[in-house]
Coordinates of C-alpha atoms in Angstrom, one line a residue:
X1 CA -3.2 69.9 4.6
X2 CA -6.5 68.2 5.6
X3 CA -6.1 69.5 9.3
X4 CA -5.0 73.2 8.3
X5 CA -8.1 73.4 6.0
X6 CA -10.0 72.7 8.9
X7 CA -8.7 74.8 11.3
X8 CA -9.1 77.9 8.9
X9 CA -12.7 76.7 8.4
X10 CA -13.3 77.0 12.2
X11 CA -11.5 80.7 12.4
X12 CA -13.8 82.1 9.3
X13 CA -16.9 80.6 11.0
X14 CA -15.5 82.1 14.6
X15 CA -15.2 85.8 12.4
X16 CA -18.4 85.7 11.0
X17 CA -19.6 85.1 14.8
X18 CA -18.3 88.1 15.7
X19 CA -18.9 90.0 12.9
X20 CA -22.5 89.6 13.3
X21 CA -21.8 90.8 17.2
X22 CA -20.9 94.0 16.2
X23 CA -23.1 94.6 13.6
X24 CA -25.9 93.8 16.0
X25 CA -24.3 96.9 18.5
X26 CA -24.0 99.1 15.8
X27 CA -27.1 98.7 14.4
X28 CA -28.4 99.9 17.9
X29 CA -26.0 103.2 17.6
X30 CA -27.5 103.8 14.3
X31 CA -31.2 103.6 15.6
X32 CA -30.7 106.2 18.9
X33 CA -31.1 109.5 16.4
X34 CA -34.4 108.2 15.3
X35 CA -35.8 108.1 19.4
X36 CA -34.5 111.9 19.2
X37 CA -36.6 113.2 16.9
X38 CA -39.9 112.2 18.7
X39 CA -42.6 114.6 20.4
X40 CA -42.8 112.8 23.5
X41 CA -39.3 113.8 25.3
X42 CA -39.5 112.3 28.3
X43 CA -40.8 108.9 27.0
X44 CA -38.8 109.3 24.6
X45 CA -36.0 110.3 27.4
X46 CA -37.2 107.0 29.3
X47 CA -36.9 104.3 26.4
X48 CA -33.4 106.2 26.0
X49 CA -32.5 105.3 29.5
X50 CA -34.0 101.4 28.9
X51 CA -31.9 101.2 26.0
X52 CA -28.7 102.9 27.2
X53 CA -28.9 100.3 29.4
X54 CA -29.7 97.7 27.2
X55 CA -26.9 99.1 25.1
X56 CA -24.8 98.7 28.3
X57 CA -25.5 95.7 28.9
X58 CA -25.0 94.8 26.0
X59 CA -21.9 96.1 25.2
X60 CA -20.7 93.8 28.3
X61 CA -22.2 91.0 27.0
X62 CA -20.1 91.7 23.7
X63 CA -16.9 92.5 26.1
X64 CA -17.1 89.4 27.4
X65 CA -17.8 87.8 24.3
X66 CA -14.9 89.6 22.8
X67 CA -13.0 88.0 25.9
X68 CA -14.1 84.7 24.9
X69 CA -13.4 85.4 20.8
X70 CA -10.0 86.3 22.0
X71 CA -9.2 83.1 24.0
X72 CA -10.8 81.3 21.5
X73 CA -8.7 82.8 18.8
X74 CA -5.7 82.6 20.7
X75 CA -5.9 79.1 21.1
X76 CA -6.9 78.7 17.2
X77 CA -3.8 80.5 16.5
X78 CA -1.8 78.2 18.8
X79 CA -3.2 75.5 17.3
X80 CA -3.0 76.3 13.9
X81 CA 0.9 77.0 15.1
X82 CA 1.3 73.2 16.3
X83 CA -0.4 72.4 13.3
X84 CA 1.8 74.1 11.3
X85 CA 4.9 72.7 13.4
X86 CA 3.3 69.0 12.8
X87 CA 3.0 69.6 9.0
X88 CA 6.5 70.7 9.2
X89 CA 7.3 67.2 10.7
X90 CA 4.9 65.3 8.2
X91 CA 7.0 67.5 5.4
X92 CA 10.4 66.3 6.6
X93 CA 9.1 63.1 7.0
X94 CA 7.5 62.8 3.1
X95 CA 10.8 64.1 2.2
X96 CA 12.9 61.6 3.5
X97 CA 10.5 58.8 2.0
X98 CA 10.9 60.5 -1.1
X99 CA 14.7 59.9 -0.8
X100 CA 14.2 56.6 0.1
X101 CA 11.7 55.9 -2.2
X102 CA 13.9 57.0 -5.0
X103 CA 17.2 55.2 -3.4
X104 CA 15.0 51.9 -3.4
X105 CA 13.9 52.7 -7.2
X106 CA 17.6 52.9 -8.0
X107 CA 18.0 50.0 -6.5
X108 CA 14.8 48.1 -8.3
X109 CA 16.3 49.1 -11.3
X110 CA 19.3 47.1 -10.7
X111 CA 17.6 44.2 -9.9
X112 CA 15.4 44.4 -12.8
X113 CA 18.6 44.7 -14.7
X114 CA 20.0 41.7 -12.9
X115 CA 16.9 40.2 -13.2
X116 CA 16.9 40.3 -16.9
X117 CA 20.1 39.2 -17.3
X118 CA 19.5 36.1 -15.1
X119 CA 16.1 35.5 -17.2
X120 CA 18.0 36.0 -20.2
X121 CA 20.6 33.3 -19.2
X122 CA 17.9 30.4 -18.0
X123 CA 15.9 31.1 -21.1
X124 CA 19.1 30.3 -23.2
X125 CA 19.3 27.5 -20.9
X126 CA 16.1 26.4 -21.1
X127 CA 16.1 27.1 -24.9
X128 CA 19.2 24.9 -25.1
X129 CA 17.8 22.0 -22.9
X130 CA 14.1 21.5 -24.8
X131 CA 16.5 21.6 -28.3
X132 CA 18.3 18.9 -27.2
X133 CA 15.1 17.3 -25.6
X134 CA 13.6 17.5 -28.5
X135 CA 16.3 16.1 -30.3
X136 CA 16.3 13.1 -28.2
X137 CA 12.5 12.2 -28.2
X138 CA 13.1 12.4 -32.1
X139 CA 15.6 9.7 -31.7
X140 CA 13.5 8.0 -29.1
X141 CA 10.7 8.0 -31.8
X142 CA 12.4 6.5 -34.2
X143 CA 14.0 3.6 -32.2
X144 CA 10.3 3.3 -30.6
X145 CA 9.2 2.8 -34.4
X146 CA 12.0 0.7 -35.7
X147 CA 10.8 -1.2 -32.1
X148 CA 7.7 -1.5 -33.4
X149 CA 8.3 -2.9 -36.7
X150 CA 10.3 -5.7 -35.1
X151 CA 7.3 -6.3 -32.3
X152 CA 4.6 -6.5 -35.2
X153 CA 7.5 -9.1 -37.4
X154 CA 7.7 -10.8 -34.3
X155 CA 4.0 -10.8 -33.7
X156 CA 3.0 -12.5 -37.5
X157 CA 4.4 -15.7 -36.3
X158 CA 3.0 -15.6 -33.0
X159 CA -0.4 -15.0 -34.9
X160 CA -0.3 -18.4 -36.5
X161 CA 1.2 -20.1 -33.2
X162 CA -1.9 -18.9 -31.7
X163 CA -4.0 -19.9 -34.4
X164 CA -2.9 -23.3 -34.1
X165 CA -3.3 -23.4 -30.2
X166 CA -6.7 -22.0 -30.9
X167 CA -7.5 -25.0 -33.4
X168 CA -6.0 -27.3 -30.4
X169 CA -8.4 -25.5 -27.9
X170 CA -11.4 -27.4 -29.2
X171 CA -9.4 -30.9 -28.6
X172 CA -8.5 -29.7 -25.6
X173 CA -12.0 -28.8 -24.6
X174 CA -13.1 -32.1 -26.2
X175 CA -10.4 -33.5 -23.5
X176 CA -12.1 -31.6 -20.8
X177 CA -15.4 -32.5 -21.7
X178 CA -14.3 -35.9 -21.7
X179 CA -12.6 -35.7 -18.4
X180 CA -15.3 -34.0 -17.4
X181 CA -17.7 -37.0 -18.1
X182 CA -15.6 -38.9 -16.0
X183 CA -15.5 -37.0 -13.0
X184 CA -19.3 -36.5 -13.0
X185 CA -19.4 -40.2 -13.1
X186 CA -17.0 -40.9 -10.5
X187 CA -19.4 -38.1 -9.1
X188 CA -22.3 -40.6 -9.4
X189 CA -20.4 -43.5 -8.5
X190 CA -19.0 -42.3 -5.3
X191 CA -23.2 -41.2 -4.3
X192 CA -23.9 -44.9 -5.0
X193 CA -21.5 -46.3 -3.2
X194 CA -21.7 -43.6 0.0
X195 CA -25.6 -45.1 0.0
X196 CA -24.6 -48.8 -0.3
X197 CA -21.7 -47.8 2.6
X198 CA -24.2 -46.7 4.5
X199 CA -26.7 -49.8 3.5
X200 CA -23.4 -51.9 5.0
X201 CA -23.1 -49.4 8.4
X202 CA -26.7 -51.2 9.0
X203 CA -25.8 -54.0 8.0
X204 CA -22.8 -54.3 10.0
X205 CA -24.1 -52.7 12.9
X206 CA -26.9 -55.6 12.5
X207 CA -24.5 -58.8 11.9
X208 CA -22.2 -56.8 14.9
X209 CA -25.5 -57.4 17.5
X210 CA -26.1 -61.0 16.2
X211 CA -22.1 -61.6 16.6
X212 CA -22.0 -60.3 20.0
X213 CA -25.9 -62.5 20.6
X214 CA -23.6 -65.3 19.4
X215 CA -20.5 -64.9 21.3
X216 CA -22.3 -64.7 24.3
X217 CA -24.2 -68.2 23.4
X218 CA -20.1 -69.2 22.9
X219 CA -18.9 -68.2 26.2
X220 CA -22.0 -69.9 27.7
X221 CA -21.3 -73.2 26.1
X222 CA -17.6 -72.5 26.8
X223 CA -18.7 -72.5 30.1
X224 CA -20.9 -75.6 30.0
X225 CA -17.7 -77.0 28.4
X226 CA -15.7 -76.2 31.5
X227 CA -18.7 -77.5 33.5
X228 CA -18.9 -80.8 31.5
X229 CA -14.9 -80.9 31.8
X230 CA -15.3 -81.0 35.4
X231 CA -18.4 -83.6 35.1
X232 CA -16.0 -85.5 32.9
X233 CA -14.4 -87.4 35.5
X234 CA -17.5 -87.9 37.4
X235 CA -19.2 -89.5 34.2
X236 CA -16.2 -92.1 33.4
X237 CA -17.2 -93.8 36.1
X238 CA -20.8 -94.0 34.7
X239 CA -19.3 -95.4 31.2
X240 CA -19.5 -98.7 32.2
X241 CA -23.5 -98.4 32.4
X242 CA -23.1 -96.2 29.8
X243 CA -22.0 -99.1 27.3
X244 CA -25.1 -101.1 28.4
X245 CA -27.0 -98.1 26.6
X246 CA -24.6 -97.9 23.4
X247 CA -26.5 -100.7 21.4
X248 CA -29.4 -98.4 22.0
X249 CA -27.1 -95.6 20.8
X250 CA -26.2 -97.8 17.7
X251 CA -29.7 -98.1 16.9
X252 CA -29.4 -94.1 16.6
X253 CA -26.8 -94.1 14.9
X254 CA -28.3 -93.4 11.7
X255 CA -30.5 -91.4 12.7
X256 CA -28.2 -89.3 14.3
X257 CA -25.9 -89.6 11.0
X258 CA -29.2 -88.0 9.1
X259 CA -29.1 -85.1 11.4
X260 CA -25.8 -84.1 11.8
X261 CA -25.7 -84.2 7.5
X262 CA -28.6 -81.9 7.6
X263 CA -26.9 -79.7 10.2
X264 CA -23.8 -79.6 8.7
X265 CA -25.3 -79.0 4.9
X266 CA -27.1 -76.0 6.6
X267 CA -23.9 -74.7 8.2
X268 CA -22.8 -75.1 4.6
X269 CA -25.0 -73.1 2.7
X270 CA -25.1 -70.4 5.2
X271 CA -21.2 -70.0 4.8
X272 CA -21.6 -69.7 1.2
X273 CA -24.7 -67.0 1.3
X274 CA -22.4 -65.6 4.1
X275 CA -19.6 -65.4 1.5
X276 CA -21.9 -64.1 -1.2
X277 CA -23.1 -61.5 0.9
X278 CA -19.6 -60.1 1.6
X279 CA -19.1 -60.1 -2.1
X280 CA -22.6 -58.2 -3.3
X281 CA -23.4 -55.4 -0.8
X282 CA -26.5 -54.2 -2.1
X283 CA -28.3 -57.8 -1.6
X284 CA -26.7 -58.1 2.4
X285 CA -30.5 -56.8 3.7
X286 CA -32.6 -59.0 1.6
X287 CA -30.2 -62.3 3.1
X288 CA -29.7 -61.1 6.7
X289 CA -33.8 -62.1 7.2
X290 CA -32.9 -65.3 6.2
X291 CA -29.9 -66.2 8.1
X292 CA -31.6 -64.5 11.3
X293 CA -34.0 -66.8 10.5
X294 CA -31.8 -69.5 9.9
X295 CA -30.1 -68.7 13.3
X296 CA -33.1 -68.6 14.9
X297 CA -33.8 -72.5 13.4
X298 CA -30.3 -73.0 14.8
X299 CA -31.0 -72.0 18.4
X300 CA -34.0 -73.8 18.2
X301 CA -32.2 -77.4 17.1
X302 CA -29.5 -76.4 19.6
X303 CA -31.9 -76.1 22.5
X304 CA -32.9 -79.3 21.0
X305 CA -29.7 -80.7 21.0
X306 CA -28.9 -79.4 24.7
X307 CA -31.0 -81.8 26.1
X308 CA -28.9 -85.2 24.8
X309 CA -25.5 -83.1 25.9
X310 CA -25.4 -85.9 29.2
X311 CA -24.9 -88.7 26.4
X312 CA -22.2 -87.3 24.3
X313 CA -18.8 -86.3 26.3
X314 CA -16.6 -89.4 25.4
X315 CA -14.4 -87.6 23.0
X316 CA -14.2 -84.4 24.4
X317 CA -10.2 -84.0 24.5
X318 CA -9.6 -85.6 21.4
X319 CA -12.4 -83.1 19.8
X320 CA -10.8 -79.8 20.9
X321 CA -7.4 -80.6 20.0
X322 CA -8.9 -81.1 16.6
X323 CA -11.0 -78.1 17.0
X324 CA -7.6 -76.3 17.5
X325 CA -6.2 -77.5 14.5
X326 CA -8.8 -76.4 12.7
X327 CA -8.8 -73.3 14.4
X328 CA -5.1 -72.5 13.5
X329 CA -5.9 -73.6 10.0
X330 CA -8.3 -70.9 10.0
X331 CA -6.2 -68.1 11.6
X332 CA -3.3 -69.0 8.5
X333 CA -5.8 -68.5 6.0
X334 CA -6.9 -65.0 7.6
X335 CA -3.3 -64.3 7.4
X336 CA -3.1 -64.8 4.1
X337 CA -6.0 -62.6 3.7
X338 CA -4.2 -59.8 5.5
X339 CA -1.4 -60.0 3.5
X340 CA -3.9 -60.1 0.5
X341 CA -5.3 -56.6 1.7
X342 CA -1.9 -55.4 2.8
X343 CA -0.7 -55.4 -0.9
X344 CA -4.0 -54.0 -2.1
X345 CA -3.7 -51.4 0.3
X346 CA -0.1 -50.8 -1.3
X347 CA -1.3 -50.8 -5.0
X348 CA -4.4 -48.5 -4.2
X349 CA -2.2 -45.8 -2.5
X350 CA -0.4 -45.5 -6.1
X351 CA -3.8 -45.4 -7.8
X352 CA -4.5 -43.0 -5.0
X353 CA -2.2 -39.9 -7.1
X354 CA -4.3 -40.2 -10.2
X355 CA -8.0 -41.2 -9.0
X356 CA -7.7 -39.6 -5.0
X357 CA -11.3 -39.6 -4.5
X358 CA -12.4 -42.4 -6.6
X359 CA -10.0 -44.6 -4.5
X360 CA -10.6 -43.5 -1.3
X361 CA -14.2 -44.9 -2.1
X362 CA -13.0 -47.8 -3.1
X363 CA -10.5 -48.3 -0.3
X364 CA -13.5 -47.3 2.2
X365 CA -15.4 -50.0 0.7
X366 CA -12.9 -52.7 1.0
X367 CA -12.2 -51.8 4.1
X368 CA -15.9 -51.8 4.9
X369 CA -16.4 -55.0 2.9
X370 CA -13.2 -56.2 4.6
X371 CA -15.1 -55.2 8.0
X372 CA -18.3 -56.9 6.8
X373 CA -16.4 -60.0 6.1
X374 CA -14.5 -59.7 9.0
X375 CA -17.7 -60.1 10.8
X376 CA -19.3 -62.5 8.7
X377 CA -16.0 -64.4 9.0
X378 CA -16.8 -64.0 12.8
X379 CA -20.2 -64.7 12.7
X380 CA -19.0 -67.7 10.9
X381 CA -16.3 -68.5 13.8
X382 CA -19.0 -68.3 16.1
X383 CA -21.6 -70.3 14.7
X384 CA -18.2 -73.2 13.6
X385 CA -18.0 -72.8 17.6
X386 CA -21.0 -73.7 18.1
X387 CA -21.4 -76.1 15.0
X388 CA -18.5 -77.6 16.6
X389 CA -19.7 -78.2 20.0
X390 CA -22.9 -78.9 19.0
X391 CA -20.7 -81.4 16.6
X392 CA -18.6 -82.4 19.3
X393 CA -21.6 -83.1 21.6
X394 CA -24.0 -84.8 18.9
X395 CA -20.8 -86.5 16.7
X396 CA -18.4 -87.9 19.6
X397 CA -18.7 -90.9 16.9
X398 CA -18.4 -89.5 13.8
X399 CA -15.0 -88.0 13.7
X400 CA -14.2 -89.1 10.2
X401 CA -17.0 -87.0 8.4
X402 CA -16.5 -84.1 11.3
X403 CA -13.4 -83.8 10.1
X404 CA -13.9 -84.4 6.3
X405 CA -17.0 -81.6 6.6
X406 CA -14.1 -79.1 8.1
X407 CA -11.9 -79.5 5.3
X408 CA -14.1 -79.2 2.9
X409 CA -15.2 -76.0 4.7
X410 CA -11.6 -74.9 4.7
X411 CA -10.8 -76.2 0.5
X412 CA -14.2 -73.7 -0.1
X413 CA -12.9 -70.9 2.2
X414 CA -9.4 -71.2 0.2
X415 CA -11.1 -70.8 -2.8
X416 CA -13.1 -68.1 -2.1
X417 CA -10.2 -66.3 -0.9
X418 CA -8.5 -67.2 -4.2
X419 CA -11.1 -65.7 -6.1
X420 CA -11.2 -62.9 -4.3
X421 CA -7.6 -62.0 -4.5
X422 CA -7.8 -62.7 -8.6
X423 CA -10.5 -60.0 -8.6
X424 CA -8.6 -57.8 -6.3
X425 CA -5.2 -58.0 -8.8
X426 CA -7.6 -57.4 -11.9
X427 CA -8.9 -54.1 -10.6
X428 CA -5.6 -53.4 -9.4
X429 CA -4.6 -53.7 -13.1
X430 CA -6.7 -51.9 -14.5
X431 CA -7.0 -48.6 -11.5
X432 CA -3.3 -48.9 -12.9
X433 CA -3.7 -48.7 -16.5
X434 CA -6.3 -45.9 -16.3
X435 CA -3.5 -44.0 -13.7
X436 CA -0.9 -44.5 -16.5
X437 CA -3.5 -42.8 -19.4
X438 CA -4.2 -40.0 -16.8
X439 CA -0.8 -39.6 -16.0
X440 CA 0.2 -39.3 -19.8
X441 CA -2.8 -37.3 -20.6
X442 CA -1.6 -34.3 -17.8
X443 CA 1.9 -34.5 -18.9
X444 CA 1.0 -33.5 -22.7
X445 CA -1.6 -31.0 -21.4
X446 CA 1.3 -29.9 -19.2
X447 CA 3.5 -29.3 -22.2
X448 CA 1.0 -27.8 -23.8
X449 CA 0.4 -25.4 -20.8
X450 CA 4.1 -24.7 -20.4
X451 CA 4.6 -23.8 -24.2
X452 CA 1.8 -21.4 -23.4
X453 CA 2.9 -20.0 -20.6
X454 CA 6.1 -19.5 -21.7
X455 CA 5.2 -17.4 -24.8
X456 CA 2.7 -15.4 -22.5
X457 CA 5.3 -14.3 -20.5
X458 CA 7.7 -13.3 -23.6
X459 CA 4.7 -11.2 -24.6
X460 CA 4.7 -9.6 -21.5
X461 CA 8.4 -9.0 -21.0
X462 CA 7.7 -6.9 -24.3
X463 CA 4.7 -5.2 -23.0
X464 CA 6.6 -4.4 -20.0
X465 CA 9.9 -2.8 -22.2
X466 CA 7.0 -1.0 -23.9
X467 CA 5.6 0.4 -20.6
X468 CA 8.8 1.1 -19.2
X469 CA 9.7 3.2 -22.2
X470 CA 6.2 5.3 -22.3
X471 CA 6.9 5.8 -18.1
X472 CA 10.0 7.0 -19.4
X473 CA 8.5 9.8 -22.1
X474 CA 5.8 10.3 -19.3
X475 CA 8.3 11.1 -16.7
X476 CA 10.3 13.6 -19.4
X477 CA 7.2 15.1 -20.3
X478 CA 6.3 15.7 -16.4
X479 CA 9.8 17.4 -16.0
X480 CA 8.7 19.6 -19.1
X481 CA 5.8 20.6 -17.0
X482 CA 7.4 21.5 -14.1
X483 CA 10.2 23.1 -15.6
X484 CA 7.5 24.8 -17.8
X485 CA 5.6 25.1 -13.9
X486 CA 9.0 26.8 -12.4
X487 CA 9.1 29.1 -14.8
X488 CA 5.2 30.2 -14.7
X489 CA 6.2 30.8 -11.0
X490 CA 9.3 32.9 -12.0
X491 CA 6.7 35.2 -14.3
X492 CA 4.5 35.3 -11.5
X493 CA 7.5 36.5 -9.2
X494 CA 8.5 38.8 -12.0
X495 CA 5.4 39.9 -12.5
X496 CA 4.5 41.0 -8.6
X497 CA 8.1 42.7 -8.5
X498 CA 6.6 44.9 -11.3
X499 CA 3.9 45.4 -9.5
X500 CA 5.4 46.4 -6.6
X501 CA 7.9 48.7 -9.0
X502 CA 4.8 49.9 -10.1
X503 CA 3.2 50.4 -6.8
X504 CA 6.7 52.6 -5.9
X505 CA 6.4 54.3 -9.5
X506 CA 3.4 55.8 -8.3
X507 CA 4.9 57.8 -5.4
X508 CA 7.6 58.8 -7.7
X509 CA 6.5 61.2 -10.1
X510 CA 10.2 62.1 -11.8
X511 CA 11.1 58.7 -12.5
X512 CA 7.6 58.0 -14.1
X513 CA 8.2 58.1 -17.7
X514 CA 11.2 55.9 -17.7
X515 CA 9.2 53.0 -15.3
X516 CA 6.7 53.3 -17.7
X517 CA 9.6 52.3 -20.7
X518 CA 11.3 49.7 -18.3
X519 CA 7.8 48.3 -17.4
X520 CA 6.9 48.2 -21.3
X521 CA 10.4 46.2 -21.6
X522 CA 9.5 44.0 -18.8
X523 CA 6.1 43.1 -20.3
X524 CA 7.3 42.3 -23.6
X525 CA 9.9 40.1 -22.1
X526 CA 7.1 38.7 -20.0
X527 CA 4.8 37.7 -23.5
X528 CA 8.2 36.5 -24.5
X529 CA 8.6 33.8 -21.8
X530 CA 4.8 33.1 -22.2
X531 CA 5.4 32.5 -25.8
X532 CA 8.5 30.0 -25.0
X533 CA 6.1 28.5 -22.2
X534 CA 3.4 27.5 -24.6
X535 CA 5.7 26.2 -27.3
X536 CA 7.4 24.1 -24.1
X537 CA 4.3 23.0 -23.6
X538 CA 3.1 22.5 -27.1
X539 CA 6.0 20.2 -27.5
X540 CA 5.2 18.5 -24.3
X541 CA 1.7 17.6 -25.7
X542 CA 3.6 16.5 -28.9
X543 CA 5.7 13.9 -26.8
X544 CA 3.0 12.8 -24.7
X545 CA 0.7 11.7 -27.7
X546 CA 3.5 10.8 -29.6
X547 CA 4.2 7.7 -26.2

């Protein structure tokens, strides 16, 4: 239509064109009487001629403009002719989408019908599934209350339980505190005794130099032993000259006797600070000048002494056989010893699992204390040594009170070791009683914890069947919404096949009125579903606050 309007638009404009051609020609036609009438003829005659030729001219400028309106027309007219033809084609072609608009409107009506009665059947579903939904979340409300009551009569007593473990919080805090106390003690113990183990690293580390000092003086007189072995034989032969000189000696004899008690009551005493040092740590700096002085008043008599060593090798034999007495005498008390610290070692590793730290100081300072009397016991071996040779060299006479002086030395050393293994089993004792009162303290705050424990974890088991219940609603309530979802995505569906029957109503004008009743029918069945969607949902808010 748009295309035949606008081909008789260009035909009336081509008319008028030529319309106004003709006009023009006989307008000229029109005008040649008037040059008639004038006076001058031949002028007159002469414009005649100029426009007869004009007008011939003319009139084949409008032949050939008629030539040109006439192909012009002609192929307007031959166009308008295949315009017509195409309209025909467009016509057929509008009538066959009118057939098969209105064979697929047919058709949209039976699946609306279909439609419908499939709606119609999942609503009754649906309608039938949220009843008995609803029925059971009822039921499930009332169990969950009944569940409730029993939870809050089972709670009452579990409310005094945990006011009574709340009134035993404070002695158990009490206990804490008090345990507390003791560890910041044992705190402050074990800084004191890490400063006096380190006072005893220098101290040992001190007495270790002046042990090794005095071992080497040992192997050197060890050596001038050997040498005065082998000048042994060479001086028996120079005994006989030697008696000569022996009432001499005897004259010296007291004298010597003097010395050798002075010696030996200074080898004494410096056993016994010796000893007292091993047993009070903290006083092991303020002694040590004193016995390095001592030992420096010792090598001074022994250089003393070194020069009368060519007098005094009679008894040399007899003296180290005695000397190795003593010196196995010595080695079974150390024995002793060690089998002393062996069972304190055992006892502490049982204090150990109560008191781990506070024994492991103490074990460190026995072993240290064992160390420092370990050296003091060598320092005492080296300077015996040396007491004995100088003993040996200065007393080859006065074997009775040599050997009386080394058994006194070894009744002391017993009892020192005595008393130090009494002191040892008393702390023993009590490390063990205060083990057993920990011990017994941890088991009853044990109990205490397990009886705790145990009705924290019945609480939770309930919190859990709780939970697990309210996941369960929550999951029944989420299966609402997505049923409720499904079914805002069948309205939707509906809802675009209406508008597409819609969109198809419009090109069919006969079927109008009754899409327009069938569309009414649809939207009221669509407000329907959107009425059963919000009470669906208004009961799935109901659940959902009700878990």
């Amino acid at each position: 239509l748009r295309r035949r309007g606008q081909h008789r638009a260009r035909a009336a404009s081509a008319a008028r064109a030529a319309g106004g051609v003709l006009g023009g020609i006989l307008g000229e036609y029109v005008s040649l009487p008037q040059c008639l009438g004038t006076n001058n003829a031949e002028s007159e005659f002469g414009k005649l001629e100029v426009a007869i030729k004009q007008q011939e001219e003319r009139a084949s400028q409008a032949e050939n403009m008629m030539n040109t309106m006439r192909e012009m027309l002609e192929s307007k007219v031959e166009e308008e002719k295949n315009a017509n033809a195409q309209l025909r084609a467009e016509m057929e072609e509008l009538k066959r989408q009118i057939g098969f608009a209105q064979d697929s409107h047919s058709q949209a009506v039976a699946q609306i019908e279909a439609t419908k009665t499939r709606l119609q059947l999942k609503v009754d579903t649906l309608t039938r599934e949220l009843t008995a939904e609803k029925e059971s979340v009822e039921g499930l409300e009332e169990r969950t209350n009944r569940h409730v009551e029993e939870l809050q009569a089972k709670i009452q007593p579990r409310a005094a339980e945990a006011s009574q473990l709340r009134q035993q919080r404070q002695l158990m805090q009490g206990e804490v505190r008090r345990l507390t106390d003791q560890v910041v003690a044992i705190g402050e113990e074990k800084a004191a005794v890490t400063s006096q183990l380190g006072t005893m690293a220098e101290v040992s580390g001190e007495l270790r130099r002046h042990i090794a000092a005095e071992e080497e003086e040992r192997l050197q007189l060890q050596d001038q032993l050997a040498t005065l072995a082998a000048e042994k034989e060479q001086l028996q032969a120079r005994i006989a000259t030697g008696q000569a000189a022996e009432g001499n000696l005897l004259k010296q004899r007291a004298l010597i006797q003097e010395e050798v008690a002075r010696l030996t009551r200074r080898v004494v005493g410096a056993g016994d600070e010796q000893a007292a040092a091993a047993g009070q740590c903290s006083a092991a700096l303020a002694k040590q000048a004193e016995l390095e002085s001592r030992v420096k008043a010792v090598e001074e008599e022994r250089l003393q002494v070194e020069g009368q060593i060519s007098g005094w090798k009679a008894g040399s034999a007899q003296l180290e056989a005695e000397l190795a007495a003593a010196r196995g005498a010595t080695a079974e008390v150390l024995q002793q010893r060690e089998l002393v610290r062996g069972e304190v070692s055992r006892l502490t590793e049982k204090v150990v699992e109560s008191e781990a730290d506070k024994d492991m100081l103490r074990g460190e300072i026995a072993a240290r204390a064992a160390g420092a009397a370990e050296l003091l016991g060598r320092a005492e071996e080296v300077r015996g040594e040396s007491a004995a040779l100088e003993e040996r060299i200065l007393a080859a006479k006065e074997e009775g009170s040599q050997l009386e002086a080394a058994a006194g030395e070894r009744e002391r050393e017993r009892s020192r070791v005595l008393a130090q293994r009494s002191m040892m089993q008393g702390e023993v004792g009590r490390l063990t009683d205060k083990a057993v009162e920990a011990a017994g303290t941890s088991e009853r705050l044990q109990r205490m914890f397990a009886a705790t424990e145990e009705e924290s974890s019945r609480l939770w088991e309930t919190a859990k069947a709780l939970e697990t219940r309210k996941l369960g609603l929550e999951e029944r309530a989420a299966a609402i919404e997505s049923d409720r979802g499904k079914l805002s995505k069948r309205i939707q569906s509906l809802f675009s096949e209406m508008q597409g029957l819609e969109a198809k109503a419009a090109t069919a004008e006969g079927d109008k009125s009754q899409l327009e009743e069938e569309l009414k029918g649809i939207k009221k069945k669509q407000e329907e579903l959107l009425q059963e969607l919000a009470r669906c949902t208004k009961d799935a808010q109901v659940i959902a606050s009700g878990a």
